[in-house]
Amino acid sequence: MATRTRFAPSPTGYLHIGGVRTALYAYLYAKKYGGEFILRVEDTDRERSTDEAVEVILEGMSWLGLAADEGPFYQTKRFDRYNEVIQALLDQGSAYKCYCTRERLDALREQQMAAKQKPRYDGLCRDSDCQHEDDAPYVIRFKNPIDGDVVIDDQIKGQVVINNRELDDLIIARTGGVPTYNLTVVVDDLDMGMTHVIRGDDHLNNTPRQINIFNALGAAPPLYAHLAMILGDDGKKLSKRHGAVSVLLYKDEGFLPEALLNYLVRLGWSHGDQEIFSMAEMIEKFDLKDVNKSASTFNPEKLLWMNQQYMMSMAPEVVAQHLQYQFDLAGVDVAAGPALEDLVVVQRERCKTLKDMLAVSRYFYEDFNEYDEKAAKKNFKEAAIGPLEALLDAYAVLEDWQKEPIHGVVMAVSEKLDLKMGKVAQPLRVAVSGTSMSPGIDDTLVLLGKARTLQRIERAIAFTKAKIA
Ligand code: GLU
């Protein structure tokens, strides 16, 4: 049987890195075994689901390159099918209508709590026909087996055994007929032919219930693998504050999808000491048996490190495509400056994200209004006028606008004026970039082009003269 896995997010919150890791593991597992990966949007909770969250799922998965072989399927389009299964369960006596009122259930719960018992439905409507008006509202409950164990052969956690006495009769359809999560998941996992369900261990409680429903339907349940949680560096459940924000925010913050996936694959799985994995390697080496049983800690510093590793090692033209997005986001016109792949080559050593790269590169594309205050104060003194004027003259007549001759001019001016190179190069750097930090001055000038260089030197001379006057 071909391996089939799925990612089944609920669009009640934005897809964040925890969800992405689950999706990635399910994707890798399917690909490793030559199977299929399915995307299913579990949107039955109409009140809490939003179209925006669905968009984040679709866009996020596409940005990450985690393409589904089938789907997206939407649960809200499958109500007829769920109702059919609920009816079948009723017909075969595996489910029943429960007319218990809210008041009765509340009183029952209070009684149980007072007696220090775990609150559970007592099964009043299960066997006896409980008293009710003909048109009284009801829910539909699944007849959970009374005794015996449910054994989960968890592919990560090992064997988990739950006694049926721990489980009560779960509601599978609410008043009005809306099916509940545990029912819809089983119907879908069955209809969609899932062989492996890989999901967060916050669902471990649901698994024995789902296995019982599979059994009642006369179907073999899939294999389950429950992933341990991701914690923040303070040991608490990952929240917004720790970076559990919409995955698209990572795109906007200038992360490469490849780097994010590589970071996430290691967050809970390892293969020796290896840190960097191409997608092909992840698929080859990933396996559920190597997934950690215990929780992992999200480390934003390591993610930044990983991102830089990818910026450094990926082909500049590929990095440039992602950088283009940052320019578009910021409304900076790429056509007004050097080709992005050339920019990537000179800037990537000093940037951890593409957003940083844009931030330190704007002067190549647009004029800046002000000099960095400290840099201007330090470099634009009377003593800088001589070197800047000499540079202006020499660059004005330089035909071959390349690294070496550009560097040659800085050296020649330093020699002629008997100055250390820094006394020439640094005012030049501030003149052209507005800051004291830029790539090598020769790289900077090559990218900036001759016309802009001359114009900015002139401007710096005027600025310095005005300042000292
Ligand atoms: N829709 C559920 C969630 O987002 C996941 C269900 C499952 O994977 O079985 O938590």
PDB file of C-alpha atoms in Angstrom, residues 150-162 196-205 207-208 211 222-228 288-289 291-293:
ATOM      1  CA  VAL A 150      -7.082   0.717  22.853  1.00  0.00           C
ATOM      2  CA  VAL A 151      -3.462   0.185  21.850  1.00  0.00           C
ATOM      3  CA  ILE A 152      -1.758   2.934  19.897  1.00  0.00           C
ATOM      4  CA  ASP A 153       1.387   1.744  18.226  1.00  0.00           C
ATOM      5  CA  ASP A 154       2.766   5.247  18.099  1.00  0.00           C
ATOM      6  CA  GLN A 155       5.601   5.573  15.578  1.00  0.00           C
ATOM      7  CA  ILE A 156       7.396   8.088  17.769  1.00  0.00           C
ATOM      8  CA  LYS A 157       6.287   7.537  21.324  1.00  0.00           C
ATOM      9  CA  GLY A 158       6.077   3.759  21.223  1.00  0.00           C
ATOM     10  CA  GLN A 159       3.105   1.829  22.533  1.00  0.00           C
ATOM     11  CA  VAL A 160       0.422   3.849  24.300  1.00  0.00           C
ATOM     12  CA  VAL A 161      -2.383   1.878  25.949  1.00  0.00           C
ATOM     13  CA  ILE A 162      -5.667   3.444  27.020  1.00  0.00           C
ATOM     14  CA  HIS A 196       0.078   7.482   8.519  1.00  0.00           C
ATOM     15  CA  VAL A 197      -1.269  10.294  10.640  1.00  0.00           C
ATOM     16  CA  ILE A 198       1.571  12.541  11.759  1.00  0.00           C
ATOM     17  CA  ARG A 199       0.433  15.334  14.048  1.00  0.00           C
ATOM     18  CA  GLY A 200       1.109  17.172  17.283  1.00  0.00           C
ATOM     19  CA  ASP A 201       0.844  15.269  20.529  1.00  0.00           C
ATOM     20  CA  ASP A 202      -1.883  17.656  21.645  1.00  0.00           C
ATOM     21  CA  HIS A 203      -4.061  15.227  19.686  1.00  0.00           C
ATOM     22  CA  LEU A 204      -2.907  12.115  21.506  1.00  0.00           C
ATOM     23  CA  ASN A 205      -6.087  12.154  23.647  1.00  0.00           C
ATOM     24  CA  THR A 207      -6.437   9.070  19.011  1.00  0.00           C
ATOM     25  CA  PRO A 208      -8.051   6.230  21.028  1.00  0.00           C
ATOM     26  CA  ILE A 211      -9.358   4.330  16.581  1.00  0.00           C
ATOM     27  CA  PRO A 222      -3.844   4.348  10.050  1.00  0.00           C
ATOM     28  CA  LEU A 223      -0.572   4.311  11.965  1.00  0.00           C
ATOM     29  CA  TYR A 224      -0.167   7.304  14.240  1.00  0.00           C
ATOM     30  CA  ALA A 225       2.897   9.382  15.026  1.00  0.00           C
ATOM     31  CA  HIS A 226       2.581  12.151  17.599  1.00  0.00           C
ATOM     32  CA  LEU A 227       5.178  14.904  17.622  1.00  0.00           C
ATOM     33  CA  ALA A 228       6.322  16.389  20.890  1.00  0.00           C
ATOM     34  CA  LEU A 288       9.948   8.792  12.207  1.00  0.00           C
ATOM     35  CA  LYS A 289      12.112   6.554  14.370  1.00  0.00           C
ATOM     36  CA  VAL A 291      12.163  11.983  15.786  1.00  0.00           C
ATOM     37  CA  ASN A 292      12.705  13.113  19.376  1.00  0.00           C
ATOM     38  CA  LYS A 293      10.307  11.859  21.978  1.00  0.00           C
TER      39      LYS A 293
END
